[in-house]
Short mmCIF file of C-alpha atoms in Angstrom, two decimals:
data_model
loop_
_atom_site.label_atom_id
_atom_site.label_comp_id
_atom_site.label_asym_id
_atom_site.label_seq_id
_atom_site.Cartn_x
_atom_site.Cartn_y
_atom_site.Cartn_z
CA UNK A 1 84.65 148.71 224.02
CA UNK A 2 87.96 149.39 222.37
CA UNK A 3 90.97 149.90 224.64
CA UNK A 4 94.43 150.93 223.20
CA UNK A 5 97.56 150.11 225.11
CA UNK A 6 100.47 152.32 224.16
CA UNK A 7 103.77 153.75 225.36
CA UNK A 8 106.15 156.57 224.81
CA UNK A 9 108.95 154.27 223.76
CA UNK A 10 109.51 150.62 223.11
CA UNK A 11 110.30 148.22 225.91
CA UNK A 12 108.18 149.75 228.60
CA UNK A 13 105.75 146.77 228.83
CA UNK A 14 102.76 147.60 226.73
CA UNK A 15 102.75 144.04 225.19
CA UNK A 16 103.05 142.67 228.70
CA UNK A 17 99.95 144.59 229.80
CA UNK A 18 97.98 143.77 226.59
CA UNK A 19 98.68 140.04 226.83
CA UNK A 20 97.83 139.83 230.47
CA UNK A 21 94.57 141.78 230.00
CA UNK A 22 93.58 139.33 227.18
CA UNK A 23 94.07 136.18 229.12
CA UNK A 24 91.97 137.42 232.00
CA UNK A 25 89.05 139.05 230.22
CA UNK A 26 86.69 136.45 228.67
CA UNK A 27 85.30 137.08 225.16
CA UNK A 28 87.87 139.64 224.16
CA UNK A 29 89.54 140.27 220.84
CA UNK A 30 93.23 141.04 220.59
CA UNK A 31 95.01 142.88 217.79
CA UNK A 32 98.62 143.85 217.37
CA UNK A 33 98.93 147.04 215.36
CA UNK A 34 102.70 147.39 215.89
CA UNK A 35 103.02 146.16 212.32
CA UNK A 36 106.72 147.02 211.83
CA UNK A 37 107.69 144.48 214.58
CA UNK A 38 104.67 142.56 215.84
CA UNK A 39 105.47 140.34 218.87
CA UNK A 40 102.18 139.85 220.73
CA UNK A 41 101.48 136.56 219.06
CA UNK A 42 104.67 135.15 220.47
CA UNK A 43 103.04 134.83 223.85
CA UNK A 44 100.20 132.71 222.61
CA UNK A 45 100.27 129.11 221.24
CA UNK A 46 97.83 129.92 218.44
CA UNK A 47 98.01 128.69 214.90
CA UNK A 48 97.95 131.59 212.59
CA UNK A 49 97.03 129.69 209.42
CA UNK A 50 94.74 132.36 207.91
CA UNK A 51 96.24 135.40 206.24
CA UNK A 52 95.03 138.35 204.20
CA UNK A 53 97.12 140.25 201.78
CA UNK A 54 96.93 144.01 202.21
CA UNK A 55 97.46 146.05 199.09
CA UNK A 56 97.81 149.74 198.28
CA UNK A 57 97.72 151.61 195.05
CA UNK A 58 100.35 153.64 193.34
CA UNK A 59 100.41 155.77 190.17
CA UNK A 60 101.53 154.49 186.81
CA UNK A 61 102.14 156.98 184.01
CA UNK A 62 101.29 156.36 180.33
CA UNK A 63 104.04 158.33 178.70
CA UNK A 64 102.19 158.34 175.35
CA UNK A 65 99.53 160.58 176.90
CA UNK A 66 101.86 162.59 179.24
CA UNK A 67 102.93 166.03 178.19
CA UNK A 68 105.38 166.47 181.13
CA UNK A 69 103.48 169.48 182.40
CA UNK A 70 104.63 168.82 186.00
CA UNK A 71 101.25 169.29 187.69
CA UNK A 72 101.40 165.85 189.32
CA UNK A 73 104.80 166.59 190.89
CA UNK A 74 103.65 170.03 192.06
CA UNK A 75 100.68 168.42 193.80
CA UNK A 76 102.43 165.57 195.57
CA UNK A 77 103.66 166.70 199.01
CA UNK A 78 105.54 163.38 199.54
CA UNK A 79 107.69 163.60 196.35
CA UNK A 80 106.41 160.20 195.26
CA UNK A 81 106.01 161.38 191.66
CA UNK A 82 108.56 163.57 189.97
CA UNK A 83 108.45 164.72 186.33
CA UNK A 84 111.97 164.71 184.77
CA UNK A 85 113.21 165.86 181.36
CA UNK A 86 111.79 162.99 179.33
CA UNK A 87 109.82 160.78 181.78
CA UNK A 88 108.04 160.77 185.11
CA UNK A 89 109.74 159.08 188.07
CA UNK A 90 107.51 157.09 190.47
CA UNK A 91 108.65 156.23 193.97
CA UNK A 92 105.86 153.82 194.83
CA UNK A 93 107.10 153.02 198.45
CA UNK A 94 106.48 156.60 199.58
CA UNK A 95 103.12 157.10 197.76
CA UNK A 96 100.25 157.70 200.23
CA UNK A 97 97.62 156.66 197.67
CA UNK A 98 95.70 159.96 197.95
CA UNK A 99 94.72 159.92 194.24
CA UNK A 100 95.58 163.63 193.80
CA UNK A 101 98.07 163.21 190.96
CA UNK A 102 95.44 161.34 188.91
CA UNK A 103 92.89 164.17 189.50
CA UNK A 104 95.22 167.06 188.48
CA UNK A 105 96.64 165.35 185.35
CA UNK A 106 95.14 167.25 182.38
CA UNK A 107 95.83 164.47 179.84
CA UNK A 108 94.52 161.43 181.81
CA UNK A 109 97.95 159.90 181.71
CA UNK A 110 97.88 158.55 185.26
CA UNK A 111 96.22 155.33 186.44
CA UNK A 112 96.62 153.35 189.62
CA UNK A 113 97.87 149.85 190.15
CA UNK A 114 97.86 147.67 193.22
CA UNK A 115 100.79 146.15 195.10
CA UNK A 116 101.10 144.26 198.38
CA UNK A 117 102.54 146.09 201.43
CA UNK A 118 101.94 143.48 204.05
CA UNK A 119 99.68 140.84 205.58
CA UNK A 120 97.11 140.29 208.30
CA UNK A 121 97.26 136.98 210.20
CA UNK A 122 94.36 135.46 212.06
CA UNK A 123 94.24 132.61 214.43
CA UNK A 124 91.67 129.78 214.30
CA UNK A 125 88.12 130.93 215.15
CA UNK A 126 87.78 128.14 217.75
CA UNK A 127 90.55 129.55 220.03
CA UNK A 128 89.70 131.06 223.36
CA UNK A 129 90.93 134.44 222.27
CA UNK A 130 90.23 135.94 218.83
CA UNK A 131 93.59 137.42 217.71
CA UNK A 132 94.94 139.20 214.66
CA UNK A 133 98.19 140.90 213.91
CA UNK A 134 99.61 142.86 211.00
CA UNK A 135 103.03 142.61 209.40
CA UNK A 136 104.47 145.30 207.17
CA UNK A 137 106.68 144.05 204.34
CA UNK A 138 110.32 144.95 204.63
CA UNK A 139 111.19 148.22 202.84
CA UNK A 140 107.75 149.72 203.21
CA UNK A 141 107.48 153.16 204.84
CA UNK A 142 103.95 153.14 206.24
CA UNK A 143 101.74 150.56 207.89
CA UNK A 144 98.81 152.76 208.39
CA UNK A 145 96.72 150.93 205.79
CA UNK A 146 97.28 147.59 207.53
CA UNK A 147 96.28 149.15 210.84
CA UNK A 148 93.15 150.60 209.38
CA UNK A 149 92.29 147.17 207.92
CA UNK A 150 92.90 145.49 211.35
CA UNK A 151 90.62 147.87 213.18
CA UNK A 152 87.93 147.70 210.53
CA UNK A 153 87.86 143.90 210.85
CA UNK A 154 86.99 144.08 214.59
CA UNK A 155 84.80 147.18 214.78
CA UNK A 156 81.71 145.08 215.80
CA UNK A 157 83.50 142.95 218.46
CA UNK A 158 82.41 143.75 222.01
CA UNK A 159 85.81 144.00 223.78
CA UNK A 160 88.96 144.85 221.80
CA UNK A 161 92.45 145.28 223.22
CA UNK A 162 94.82 147.04 220.83
CA UNK A 163 98.54 146.60 221.19
CA UNK A 164 99.70 149.90 219.65
CA UNK A 165 103.02 151.03 218.16
CA UNK A 166 105.20 152.98 220.47
CA UNK A 167 105.66 156.80 220.31
CA UNK A 168 103.51 159.25 218.55
CA UNK A 169 103.97 158.41 214.84
CA UNK A 170 101.22 158.29 212.24
CA UNK A 171 100.94 154.61 212.93
CA UNK A 172 100.21 155.23 216.62
CA UNK A 173 97.60 157.83 215.78
CA UNK A 174 95.84 155.32 213.38
CA UNK A 175 95.94 152.69 216.08
CA UNK A 176 94.36 154.84 218.85
CA UNK A 177 91.93 156.81 216.72
CA UNK A 178 88.36 156.33 217.80
CA UNK A 179 89.16 154.05 220.80
CA UNK A 180 87.09 154.46 223.93
CA UNK A 181 90.04 154.50 226.31
CA UNK A 182 93.88 154.47 226.26
CA UNK A 183 96.28 152.90 228.69
CA UNK A 184 99.72 154.40 228.77
CA UNK A 185 102.37 152.07 230.03
CA UNK A 186 105.51 153.73 231.41
CA UNK A 187 108.50 153.01 233.48
CA UNK A 188 109.20 155.24 236.55
CA UNK A 189 112.44 156.58 235.02
CA UNK A 190 113.41 160.00 233.59
CA UNK A 191 113.43 158.60 229.99
CA UNK A 192 110.11 156.83 230.60
CA UNK A 193 108.43 159.93 231.89
CA UNK A 194 109.91 162.17 229.16
CA UNK A 195 108.61 159.91 226.36
CA UNK A 196 105.24 159.42 228.21
CA UNK A 197 104.65 163.20 228.14
CA UNK A 198 104.54 163.18 224.31
CA UNK A 199 101.88 160.53 224.33
CA UNK A 200 99.88 162.37 226.95
CA UNK A 201 99.84 165.54 224.71
CA UNK A 202 98.82 163.43 221.71
CA UNK A 203 95.91 161.79 223.57
CA UNK A 204 94.76 165.17 224.95
CA UNK A 205 94.78 166.60 221.42
CA UNK A 206 92.76 163.60 220.20
CA UNK A 207 90.39 163.93 223.20
CA UNK A 208 90.87 160.32 224.17
CA UNK A 209 90.42 159.48 227.92
CA UNK A 210 93.46 157.71 229.33
CA UNK A 211 95.23 156.51 232.48
CA UNK A 212 98.72 155.22 233.34
CA UNK A 213 100.03 151.87 234.31
CA UNK A 214 103.45 152.09 235.92
CA UNK A 215 105.47 149.05 234.94
CA UNK A 216 108.60 148.12 236.87
CA UNK A 217 107.42 150.17 239.80
CA UNK A 218 110.15 150.75 242.37
CA UNK A 219 112.92 150.76 239.81
CA UNK A 220 113.38 154.51 239.40
CA UNK A 221 112.10 157.49 241.35
CA UNK A 222 108.82 159.29 242.08
CA UNK A 223 108.85 161.66 239.13
CA UNK A 224 106.08 159.79 237.27
CA UNK A 225 103.82 159.96 240.26
CA UNK A 226 104.54 163.66 240.77
CA UNK A 227 103.85 164.37 237.08
CA UNK A 228 100.54 162.41 237.05
CA UNK A 229 99.45 164.22 240.26
CA UNK A 230 100.24 167.67 238.83
CA UNK A 231 98.44 166.83 235.58
CA UNK A 232 95.52 165.16 237.31
CA UNK A 233 96.30 161.84 235.43
CA UNK A 234 94.95 158.66 237.04
CA UNK A 235 97.47 155.92 237.89
CA UNK A 236 95.45 152.84 237.16
CA UNK A 237 97.84 150.18 238.46
CA UNK A 238 101.48 149.56 239.46
CA UNK A 239 103.37 146.43 238.31
CA UNK A 240 106.47 146.01 240.51
CA UNK A 241 109.90 145.48 239.19
CA UNK A 242 110.28 141.73 239.54
CA UNK A 243 112.88 139.11 238.46
CA UNK A 244 110.14 136.47 238.36
CA UNK A 245 108.02 138.48 236.01
CA UNK A 246 111.13 139.14 233.79
CA UNK A 247 111.88 135.44 233.63
CA UNK A 248 108.24 134.58 232.57
CA UNK A 249 108.51 137.27 229.86
CA UNK A 250 111.89 135.96 228.64
CA UNK A 251 110.38 132.52 228.11
CA UNK A 252 107.27 133.99 226.25
CA UNK A 253 104.90 133.23 229.10
CA UNK A 254 102.02 135.47 230.11
CA UNK A 255 102.96 135.82 233.79
CA UNK A 256 99.51 136.20 235.32
CA UNK A 257 98.65 132.68 234.22
CA UNK A 258 101.12 131.51 236.88
CA UNK A 259 100.82 134.27 239.53
CA UNK A 260 97.38 134.50 240.95
CA UNK A 261 97.77 137.98 242.51
CA UNK A 262 98.50 139.44 239.15
CA UNK A 263 95.45 137.74 237.64
CA UNK A 264 93.38 139.85 240.09
CA UNK A 265 95.38 143.01 239.23
CA UNK A 266 94.51 142.81 235.55
CA UNK A 267 90.87 142.06 236.19
CA UNK A 268 90.70 145.01 238.49
CA UNK A 269 92.42 147.16 235.84
CA UNK A 270 89.75 146.31 233.29
CA UNK A 271 86.93 146.84 235.83
CA UNK A 272 88.45 150.24 236.75
CA UNK A 273 88.46 151.29 233.09
CA UNK A 274 84.82 150.12 232.75
CA UNK A 275 83.90 152.26 235.76
CA UNK A 276 85.57 155.28 234.25
CA UNK A 277 83.79 154.85 230.95
CA UNK A 278 80.30 154.10 232.25
CA UNK A 279 79.25 157.75 232.82
CA UNK A 280 80.64 158.64 229.35
CA UNK A 281 78.74 155.90 227.59
CA UNK A 282 75.55 156.59 229.46
CA UNK A 283 75.78 160.32 228.61
CA UNK A 284 76.20 159.38 224.94
CA UNK A 285 73.05 157.28 224.82
#
């Protein structure tokens, strides 16, 4: 079972929800796919002494074979390869490694080389929670390849919680693709609801079942509940606006470890998701 936790914008509490689910559900795996600014690991005292280098490929042109026909540049929709008057310019950071320029080259002047774009970090296997997170190197434009590697590495794990990037970017799509369920975390404010609507449309388009957790409940107004009611979206849980919770978060502490009532809330959240998915899983067998 793979459950993605996502939000319309940063700061709504998706990492809060992911971390609290993890500490209350035995035998789970936790991955942080927000590779541009991973922070989930901050809330756990794990030693991340295992790392994997993630590489991508980019084109390199042998100018002795190149006739400057321009077909590679015409093919590339990202302008990562541009034939000039006497050479071919390569912008490797924006190359998507599709391989098309090599295929269309009539003189076999293009070959691919590898370079590192980031890393995946793993905690010790004897820890209570199996956790991994990706980190994109500074200056890189896309972390999709790292996200794909992260998800591939846990595809056989029984319960996986995915801390997703915010918004509806390519990275978010890669993080939630093929998950069994998505939890949207949103604040009950006009900005929170506005950004949440974009995520709702994305998940509907991808045909991924989802529900909403309202974080900082009581802070704003009732717009989020009215919207969910009109769109027939299930509100899974409400986490109230609380100074005590905020203090725990500020100190990097998973607050349900210290507040028993919230421990039950996150267990109930997971059980609620399981109940929603059971008819779907039974129908697919």
